[in-house]
């Protein structure tokens, strides 16, 4: 598109010279033919500019619609992973396991309170306080996923492709505590399949803070303890979803 705009600008610049050549060297009886040709060329170039601009606008509108659906699914996957870790102490790299967990497992409901007791220390009695954690019941995990599409978590919306999912561990802190991490992602080119290839290539190389950054749409990372996505905050607002 940029190359085409440069070509149009160049043609606009040389048009006056073409007109002068016509007036100076071409017989008057042929002027109308050249004028018609120039008019048709101008109309064609104008159309191409309009089509290019509108094509870019349409691409970004459709891109945001597709991205929003994928990101909504990634948010559900993230919530499922966080719930799974809360109960199991780790993340899962199996979508079927996550779905089964949502439908069949439960969160423990705990109560934390302080108690005190008297102890003898070096012949002296003193009172010490300590925390007690009791499990007082359970809550079905599925209750947290009401009105959420947790079925077919692996499927990338609008495609015949599945998300890539991976889990691992990183060492954190001075004590190098082994901490679980996860990552779920899909290439942008898969989500944008069938659209303008040049604009897809531009989108893959997008790293602006107000855009989905990089080659993938993803949540989590295997490099750090982080469960955020690589999309901008606009995809987390209701207004964005409604207007797309």
PDB file of C-alpha atoms in Angstrom:
ATOM      1  CA  UNK A   1       0.000   0.000   0.000  1.00  0.00           C
ATOM      2  CA  UNK A   2       2.839   2.410   0.843  1.00  0.00           C
ATOM      3  CA  UNK A   3       4.571   1.655  -2.466  1.00  0.00           C
ATOM      4  CA  UNK A   4       1.336   2.335  -4.306  1.00  0.00           C
ATOM      5  CA  UNK A   5       0.851   5.689  -2.558  1.00  0.00           C
ATOM      6  CA  UNK A   6       4.422   6.677  -3.504  1.00  0.00           C
ATOM      7  CA  UNK A   7       3.655   5.769  -7.134  1.00  0.00           C
ATOM      8  CA  UNK A   8       0.488   7.891  -7.071  1.00  0.00           C
ATOM      9  CA  UNK A   9       2.371  10.878  -5.637  1.00  0.00           C
ATOM     10  CA  UNK A  10       5.014  10.492  -8.322  1.00  0.00           C
ATOM     11  CA  UNK A  11       2.344  10.437 -11.044  1.00  0.00           C
ATOM     12  CA  UNK A  12       0.690  13.547  -9.595  1.00  0.00           C
ATOM     13  CA  UNK A  13       4.021  15.338  -9.746  1.00  0.00           C
ATOM     14  CA  UNK A  14       4.729  14.425 -13.384  1.00  0.00           C
ATOM     15  CA  UNK A  15       1.151  15.042 -14.623  1.00  0.00           C
ATOM     16  CA  UNK A  16       1.784  18.780 -15.244  1.00  0.00           C
ATOM     17  CA  UNK A  17       4.803  17.915 -17.392  1.00  0.00           C
ATOM     18  CA  UNK A  18       2.737  15.419 -19.364  1.00  0.00           C
ATOM     19  CA  UNK A  19       0.051  18.060 -19.894  1.00  0.00           C
ATOM     20  CA  UNK A  20       2.665  20.563 -21.148  1.00  0.00           C
ATOM     21  CA  UNK A  21       4.069  18.011 -23.590  1.00  0.00           C
ATOM     22  CA  UNK A  22       0.569  17.361 -24.908  1.00  0.00           C
ATOM     23  CA  UNK A  23      -0.117  21.046 -25.438  1.00  0.00           C
ATOM     24  CA  UNK A  24       3.267  21.765 -27.032  1.00  0.00           C
ATOM     25  CA  UNK A  25       3.837  18.743 -29.250  1.00  0.00           C
ATOM     26  CA  UNK A  26       0.613  16.875 -29.882  1.00  0.00           C
ATOM     27  CA  UNK A  27      -1.884  17.990 -32.541  1.00  0.00           C
ATOM     28  CA  UNK A  28      -5.060  19.459 -31.072  1.00  0.00           C
ATOM     29  CA  UNK A  29      -7.241  16.804 -32.661  1.00  0.00           C
ATOM     30  CA  UNK A  30      -5.641  14.205 -30.398  1.00  0.00           C
ATOM     31  CA  UNK A  31      -5.910  16.235 -27.197  1.00  0.00           C
ATOM     32  CA  UNK A  32      -9.276  14.785 -26.262  1.00  0.00           C
ATOM     33  CA  UNK A  33      -7.947  11.225 -26.474  1.00  0.00           C
ATOM     34  CA  UNK A  34      -5.082  11.998 -24.107  1.00  0.00           C
ATOM     35  CA  UNK A  35      -7.373  13.960 -21.813  1.00  0.00           C
ATOM     36  CA  UNK A  36      -9.764  11.016 -21.630  1.00  0.00           C
ATOM     37  CA  UNK A  37      -6.886   8.635 -20.930  1.00  0.00           C
ATOM     38  CA  UNK A  38      -5.601  10.882 -18.144  1.00  0.00           C
ATOM     39  CA  UNK A  39      -9.087  11.205 -16.683  1.00  0.00           C
ATOM     40  CA  UNK A  40      -9.568   7.437 -16.667  1.00  0.00           C
ATOM     41  CA  UNK A  41      -6.130   7.012 -15.095  1.00  0.00           C
ATOM     42  CA  UNK A  42      -7.002   9.534 -12.397  1.00  0.00           C
ATOM     43  CA  UNK A  43     -10.287   7.741 -11.686  1.00  0.00           C
ATOM     44  CA  UNK A  44      -8.476   4.396 -11.501  1.00  0.00           C
ATOM     45  CA  UNK A  45      -5.809   5.738  -9.155  1.00  0.00           C
ATOM     46  CA  UNK A  46      -8.438   7.391  -6.984  1.00  0.00           C
ATOM     47  CA  UNK A  47     -10.350   4.143  -6.754  1.00  0.00           C
ATOM     48  CA  UNK A  48      -7.198   2.204  -5.870  1.00  0.00           C
ATOM     49  CA  UNK A  49      -6.350   4.674  -3.107  1.00  0.00           C
ATOM     50  CA  UNK A  50      -9.901   4.477  -1.739  1.00  0.00           C
ATOM     51  CA  UNK A  51      -9.921   0.684  -1.967  1.00  0.00           C
ATOM     52  CA  UNK A  52      -6.531   0.488  -0.241  1.00  0.00           C
ATOM     53  CA  UNK A  53      -7.626   2.731   2.623  1.00  0.00           C
ATOM     54  CA  UNK A  54     -10.948   0.947   3.042  1.00  0.00           C
ATOM     55  CA  UNK A  55      -9.239  -2.435   2.765  1.00  0.00           C
ATOM     56  CA  UNK A  56      -6.961  -1.463   5.628  1.00  0.00           C
ATOM     57  CA  UNK A  57      -9.931  -0.329   7.718  1.00  0.00           C
ATOM     58  CA  UNK A  58     -11.866  -3.528   6.974  1.00  0.00           C
ATOM     59  CA  UNK A  59      -8.818  -5.629   7.858  1.00  0.00           C
ATOM     60  CA  UNK A  60      -8.451  -4.021  11.270  1.00  0.00           C
ATOM     61  CA  UNK A  61     -12.169  -4.267  12.006  1.00  0.00           C
ATOM     62  CA  UNK A  62     -12.240  -7.964  11.146  1.00  0.00           C
ATOM     63  CA  UNK A  63      -8.940  -8.546  12.966  1.00  0.00           C
ATOM     64  CA  UNK A  64     -10.331  -7.109  16.202  1.00  0.00           C
ATOM     65  CA  UNK A  65     -13.457  -9.287  15.951  1.00  0.00           C
ATOM     66  CA  UNK A  66     -11.374 -12.422  15.492  1.00  0.00           C
ATOM     67  CA  UNK A  67      -8.897 -11.449  18.196  1.00  0.00           C
ATOM     68  CA  UNK A  68     -11.697 -10.716  20.685  1.00  0.00           C
ATOM     69  CA  UNK A  69     -13.123 -14.238  20.294  1.00  0.00           C
ATOM     70  CA  UNK A  70      -9.704 -15.849  20.716  1.00  0.00           C
ATOM     71  CA  UNK A  71      -8.842 -13.690  23.725  1.00  0.00           C
ATOM     72  CA  UNK A  72     -12.173 -14.485  25.406  1.00  0.00           C
ATOM     73  CA  UNK A  73     -11.320 -18.196  25.101  1.00  0.00           C
ATOM     74  CA  UNK A  74      -7.814 -17.607  26.455  1.00  0.00           C
ATOM     75  CA  UNK A  75      -9.300 -15.857  29.498  1.00  0.00           C
ATOM     76  CA  UNK A  76     -11.437 -18.921  30.241  1.00  0.00           C
ATOM     77  CA  UNK A  77      -8.385 -21.168  29.839  1.00  0.00           C
ATOM     78  CA  UNK A  78      -6.418 -18.945  32.220  1.00  0.00           C
ATOM     79  CA  UNK A  79      -9.208 -19.091  34.797  1.00  0.00           C
ATOM     80  CA  UNK A  80      -9.308 -22.885  34.460  1.00  0.00           C
ATOM     81  CA  UNK A  81      -5.528 -23.134  34.919  1.00  0.00           C
ATOM     82  CA  UNK A  82      -5.582 -20.900  38.006  1.00  0.00           C
ATOM     83  CA  UNK A  83      -8.422 -22.948  39.510  1.00  0.00           C
ATOM     84  CA  UNK A  84      -6.586 -26.173  38.719  1.00  0.00           C
ATOM     85  CA  UNK A  85      -3.426 -24.949  40.425  1.00  0.00           C
ATOM     86  CA  UNK A  86      -5.415 -23.775  43.460  1.00  0.00           C
ATOM     87  CA  UNK A  87      -6.697 -27.315  43.969  1.00  0.00           C
ATOM     88  CA  UNK A  88      -3.881 -29.455  42.540  1.00  0.00           C
ATOM     89  CA  UNK A  89      -0.844 -27.269  43.234  1.00  0.00           C
ATOM     90  CA  UNK A  90       0.278 -27.265  39.583  1.00  0.00           C
ATOM     91  CA  UNK A  91      -0.884 -26.358  36.069  1.00  0.00           C
ATOM     92  CA  UNK A  92      -2.217 -28.806  33.499  1.00  0.00           C
ATOM     93  CA  UNK A  93      -1.024 -29.176  29.903  1.00  0.00           C
ATOM     94  CA  UNK A  94      -4.055 -31.263  28.914  1.00  0.00           C
ATOM     95  CA  UNK A  95      -7.227 -29.465  27.817  1.00  0.00           C
ATOM     96  CA  UNK A  96      -9.373 -32.555  28.377  1.00  0.00           C
ATOM     97  CA  UNK A  97      -8.050 -32.789  31.916  1.00  0.00           C
ATOM     98  CA  UNK A  98      -8.948 -29.142  32.526  1.00  0.00           C
ATOM     99  CA  UNK A  99     -12.499 -29.658  31.253  1.00  0.00           C
ATOM    100  CA  UNK A 100     -12.907 -32.781  33.401  1.00  0.00           C
ATOM    101  CA  UNK A 101     -11.570 -30.870  36.400  1.00  0.00           C
ATOM    102  CA  UNK A 102     -14.098 -28.059  35.895  1.00  0.00           C
ATOM    103  CA  UNK A 103     -17.013 -30.489  35.708  1.00  0.00           C
ATOM    104  CA  UNK A 104     -16.065 -32.823  38.556  1.00  0.00           C
ATOM    105  CA  UNK A 105     -13.735 -31.206  41.100  1.00  0.00           C
ATOM    106  CA  UNK A 106     -14.253 -28.842  44.021  1.00  0.00           C
ATOM    107  CA  UNK A 107     -12.523 -25.972  45.803  1.00  0.00           C
ATOM    108  CA  UNK A 108     -11.948 -26.474  49.527  1.00  0.00           C
ATOM    109  CA  UNK A 109     -13.575 -23.770  51.648  1.00  0.00           C
ATOM    110  CA  UNK A 110     -11.165 -22.969  54.446  1.00  0.00           C
ATOM    111  CA  UNK A 111     -11.372 -20.989  57.662  1.00  0.00           C
ATOM    112  CA  UNK A 112      -8.279 -19.425  59.169  1.00  0.00           C
ATOM    113  CA  UNK A 113      -8.203 -18.336  62.791  1.00  0.00           C
ATOM    114  CA  UNK A 114      -5.742 -17.850  65.611  1.00  0.00           C
ATOM    115  CA  UNK A 115      -5.422 -19.983  68.715  1.00  0.00           C
ATOM    116  CA  UNK A 116      -3.175 -19.739  71.686  1.00  0.00           C
ATOM    117  CA  UNK A 117      -1.737 -22.242  74.058  1.00  0.00           C
ATOM    118  CA  UNK A 118       0.543 -22.271  77.044  1.00  0.00           C
ATOM    119  CA  UNK A 119       3.958 -23.850  76.837  1.00  0.00           C
ATOM    120  CA  UNK A 120       6.808 -24.322  79.277  1.00  0.00           C
ATOM    121  CA  UNK A 121      10.135 -22.947  78.163  1.00  0.00           C
ATOM    122  CA  UNK A 122      13.155 -23.227  80.469  1.00  0.00           C
ATOM    123  CA  UNK A 123      10.887 -23.618  83.417  1.00  0.00           C
ATOM    124  CA  UNK A 124       8.809 -20.571  82.516  1.00  0.00           C
ATOM    125  CA  UNK A 125       5.248 -20.840  81.293  1.00  0.00           C
ATOM    126  CA  UNK A 126       4.266 -18.560  78.452  1.00  0.00           C
ATOM    127  CA  UNK A 127       1.443 -18.225  75.970  1.00  0.00           C
ATOM    128  CA  UNK A 128       2.053 -18.501  72.233  1.00  0.00           C
ATOM    129  CA  UNK A 129      -0.341 -17.824  69.340  1.00  0.00           C
ATOM    130  CA  UNK A 130      -0.550 -19.773  66.111  1.00  0.00           C
ATOM    131  CA  UNK A 131      -2.762 -19.918  63.034  1.00  0.00           C
ATOM    132  CA  UNK A 132      -5.131 -22.777  62.378  1.00  0.00           C
ATOM    133  CA  UNK A 133      -6.530 -23.547  58.933  1.00  0.00           C
ATOM    134  CA  UNK A 134      -9.613 -25.745  58.840  1.00  0.00           C
ATOM    135  CA  UNK A 135     -11.481 -27.051  55.807  1.00  0.00           C
ATOM    136  CA  UNK A 136     -15.132 -26.370  56.528  1.00  0.00           C
ATOM    137  CA  UNK A 137     -16.653 -27.392  53.214  1.00  0.00           C
ATOM    138  CA  UNK A 138     -16.296 -27.581  49.451  1.00  0.00           C
ATOM    139  CA  UNK A 139     -17.503 -25.580  46.448  1.00  0.00           C
ATOM    140  CA  UNK A 140     -17.944 -27.128  43.000  1.00  0.00           C
ATOM    141  CA  UNK A 141     -15.485 -25.661  40.500  1.00  0.00           C
ATOM    142  CA  UNK A 142     -18.161 -25.630  37.822  1.00  0.00           C
ATOM    143  CA  UNK A 143     -20.080 -22.988  39.791  1.00  0.00           C
ATOM    144  CA  UNK A 144     -17.313 -20.518  38.907  1.00  0.00           C
ATOM    145  CA  UNK A 145     -17.757 -21.297  35.196  1.00  0.00           C
ATOM    146  CA  UNK A 146     -21.469 -20.682  34.832  1.00  0.00           C
ATOM    147  CA  UNK A 147     -22.267 -18.802  31.593  1.00  0.00           C
ATOM    148  CA  UNK A 148     -18.687 -19.435  30.390  1.00  0.00           C
ATOM    149  CA  UNK A 149     -17.811 -21.569  27.389  1.00  0.00           C
ATOM    150  CA  UNK A 150     -15.437 -24.062  28.984  1.00  0.00           C
ATOM    151  CA  UNK A 151     -16.227 -26.818  26.464  1.00  0.00           C
ATOM    152  CA  UNK A 152     -13.678 -27.519  23.728  1.00  0.00           C
ATOM    153  CA  UNK A 153     -11.029 -25.379  25.439  1.00  0.00           C
ATOM    154  CA  UNK A 154      -8.411 -26.546  22.937  1.00  0.00           C
ATOM    155  CA  UNK A 155     -10.267 -25.181  19.894  1.00  0.00           C
ATOM    156  CA  UNK A 156      -9.211 -21.776  18.534  1.00  0.00           C
ATOM    157  CA  UNK A 157     -12.465 -19.894  17.713  1.00  0.00           C
ATOM    158  CA  UNK A 158     -13.108 -19.438  14.009  1.00  0.00           C
ATOM    159  CA  UNK A 159     -10.471 -21.988  12.947  1.00  0.00           C
ATOM    160  CA  UNK A 160      -9.875 -25.724  12.673  1.00  0.00           C
ATOM    161  CA  UNK A 161      -6.761 -25.390  14.825  1.00  0.00           C
ATOM    162  CA  UNK A 162      -6.037 -26.083  18.489  1.00  0.00           C
ATOM    163  CA  UNK A 163      -4.149 -23.851  20.899  1.00  0.00           C
ATOM    164  CA  UNK A 164      -0.585 -24.784  21.798  1.00  0.00           C
ATOM    165  CA  UNK A 165      -0.321 -25.432  25.533  1.00  0.00           C
ATOM    166  CA  UNK A 166       2.773 -26.022  27.650  1.00  0.00           C
ATOM    167  CA  UNK A 167       3.709 -26.100  31.323  1.00  0.00           C
ATOM    168  CA  UNK A 168       6.999 -25.910  33.148  1.00  0.00           C
ATOM    169  CA  UNK A 169       8.821 -24.512  36.156  1.00  0.00           C
ATOM    170  CA  UNK A 170      10.994 -21.505  36.931  1.00  0.00           C
ATOM    171  CA  UNK A 171      13.207 -20.858  39.942  1.00  0.00           C
ATOM    172  CA  UNK A 172      12.195 -17.770  41.908  1.00  0.00           C
ATOM    173  CA  UNK A 173      13.812 -15.791  44.707  1.00  0.00           C
ATOM    174  CA  UNK A 174      17.065 -16.188  46.572  1.00  0.00           C
ATOM    175  CA  UNK A 175      15.968 -19.634  47.686  1.00  0.00           C
ATOM    176  CA  UNK A 176      15.266 -20.560  44.038  1.00  0.00           C
ATOM    177  CA  UNK A 177      11.832 -21.955  44.789  1.00  0.00           C
ATOM    178  CA  UNK A 178      10.544 -24.159  41.972  1.00  0.00           C
ATOM    179  CA  UNK A 179       7.369 -22.429  40.777  1.00  0.00           C
ATOM    180  CA  UNK A 180       4.963 -23.775  38.109  1.00  0.00           C
ATOM    181  CA  UNK A 181       4.224 -21.752  34.968  1.00  0.00           C
ATOM    182  CA  UNK A 182       2.062 -22.246  31.883  1.00  0.00           C
ATOM    183  CA  UNK A 183       1.631 -20.796  28.401  1.00  0.00           C
ATOM    184  CA  UNK A 184      -1.193 -21.076  25.869  1.00  0.00           C
ATOM    185  CA  UNK A 185      -0.852 -19.489  22.431  1.00  0.00           C
ATOM    186  CA  UNK A 186      -1.871 -19.483  18.777  1.00  0.00           C
ATOM    187  CA  UNK A 187      -0.076 -17.858  15.799  1.00  0.00           C
ATOM    188  CA  UNK A 188      -1.725 -14.683  14.536  1.00  0.00           C
ATOM    189  CA  UNK A 189      -1.471 -15.962  10.964  1.00  0.00           C
ATOM    190  CA  UNK A 190      -3.794 -18.850  11.897  1.00  0.00           C
ATOM    191  CA  UNK A 191      -6.403 -16.501  13.358  1.00  0.00           C
ATOM    192  CA  UNK A 192      -6.132 -14.103  10.374  1.00  0.00           C
ATOM    193  CA  UNK A 193      -6.058 -16.796   7.663  1.00  0.00           C
ATOM    194  CA  UNK A 194      -7.691 -15.713   4.393  1.00  0.00           C
ATOM    195  CA  UNK A 195      -7.045 -12.003   4.877  1.00  0.00           C
ATOM    196  CA  UNK A 196      -4.560  -9.655   3.157  1.00  0.00           C
ATOM    197  CA  UNK A 197      -1.108 -11.288   3.387  1.00  0.00           C
ATOM    198  CA  UNK A 198       0.812  -8.001   3.499  1.00  0.00           C
ATOM    199  CA  UNK A 199      -1.338  -6.713   6.367  1.00  0.00           C
ATOM    200  CA  UNK A 200      -0.999 -10.050   8.179  1.00  0.00           C
ATOM    201  CA  UNK A 201       2.780  -9.734   7.911  1.00  0.00           C
ATOM    202  CA  UNK A 202       2.598  -6.225   9.367  1.00  0.00           C
ATOM    203  CA  UNK A 203       0.424  -7.515  12.199  1.00  0.00           C
ATOM    204  CA  UNK A 204       2.872 -10.321  13.017  1.00  0.00           C
ATOM    205  CA  UNK A 205       5.608  -7.706  13.457  1.00  0.00           C
ATOM    206  CA  UNK A 206       3.421  -5.490  15.661  1.00  0.00           C
ATOM    207  CA  UNK A 207       4.914  -4.566  19.048  1.00  0.00           C
ATOM    208  CA  UNK A 208       3.062  -1.341  19.908  1.00  0.00           C
ATOM    209  CA  UNK A 209       1.764  -1.195  23.480  1.00  0.00           C
ATOM    210  CA  UNK A 210      -1.819  -0.672  22.296  1.00  0.00           C
ATOM    211  CA  UNK A 211      -1.743  -3.753  20.055  1.00  0.00           C
ATOM    212  CA  UNK A 212      -1.490  -7.525  20.482  1.00  0.00           C
ATOM    213  CA  UNK A 213       2.277  -7.855  20.552  1.00  0.00           C
ATOM    214  CA  UNK A 214       4.342 -10.293  18.520  1.00  0.00           C
ATOM    215  CA  UNK A 215       3.723 -13.347  16.393  1.00  0.00           C
ATOM    216  CA  UNK A 216       1.227 -15.013  18.739  1.00  0.00           C
ATOM    217  CA  UNK A 217      -1.879 -14.287  20.762  1.00  0.00           C
ATOM    218  CA  UNK A 218      -0.933 -15.777  24.112  1.00  0.00           C
ATOM    219  CA  UNK A 219      -1.570 -15.972  27.835  1.00  0.00           C
ATOM    220  CA  UNK A 220       1.021 -16.904  30.438  1.00  0.00           C
ATOM    221  CA  UNK A 221       4.705 -17.539  29.750  1.00  0.00           C
ATOM    222  CA  UNK A 222       7.265 -20.246  30.423  1.00  0.00           C
ATOM    223  CA  UNK A 223       9.887 -17.626  31.224  1.00  0.00           C
ATOM    224  CA  UNK A 224       8.369 -16.040  34.328  1.00  0.00           C
ATOM    225  CA  UNK A 225       5.617 -16.406  36.935  1.00  0.00           C
ATOM    226  CA  UNK A 226       2.992 -14.478  35.003  1.00  0.00           C
ATOM    227  CA  UNK A 227      -0.520 -15.345  33.866  1.00  0.00           C
ATOM    228  CA  UNK A 228      -1.340 -12.169  31.919  1.00  0.00           C
ATOM    229  CA  UNK A 229      -1.992 -12.072  28.185  1.00  0.00           C
ATOM    230  CA  UNK A 230      -0.090 -10.152  25.504  1.00  0.00           C
ATOM    231  CA  UNK A 231      -3.154  -8.134  24.467  1.00  0.00           C
ATOM    232  CA  UNK A 232      -3.825  -4.463  25.367  1.00  0.00           C
ATOM    233  CA  UNK A 233      -6.368  -3.471  28.066  1.00  0.00           C
ATOM    234  CA  UNK A 234      -8.995  -2.574  25.456  1.00  0.00           C
ATOM    235  CA  UNK A 235      -9.732  -6.289  25.016  1.00  0.00           C
ATOM    236  CA  UNK A 236     -10.564  -6.500  28.716  1.00  0.00           C
ATOM    237  CA  UNK A 237     -13.324  -3.878  28.564  1.00  0.00           C
ATOM    238  CA  UNK A 238     -16.983  -4.570  27.822  1.00  0.00           C
ATOM    239  CA  UNK A 239     -17.101  -1.537  25.526  1.00  0.00           C
ATOM    240  CA  UNK A 240     -14.465  -3.031  23.247  1.00  0.00           C
ATOM    241  CA  UNK A 241     -16.379  -6.308  22.943  1.00  0.00           C
ATOM    242  CA  UNK A 242     -19.652  -4.520  22.265  1.00  0.00           C
ATOM    243  CA  UNK A 243     -18.265  -2.253  19.558  1.00  0.00           C
ATOM    244  CA  UNK A 244     -16.316  -4.872  17.689  1.00  0.00           C
TER     245      UNK A 244
END
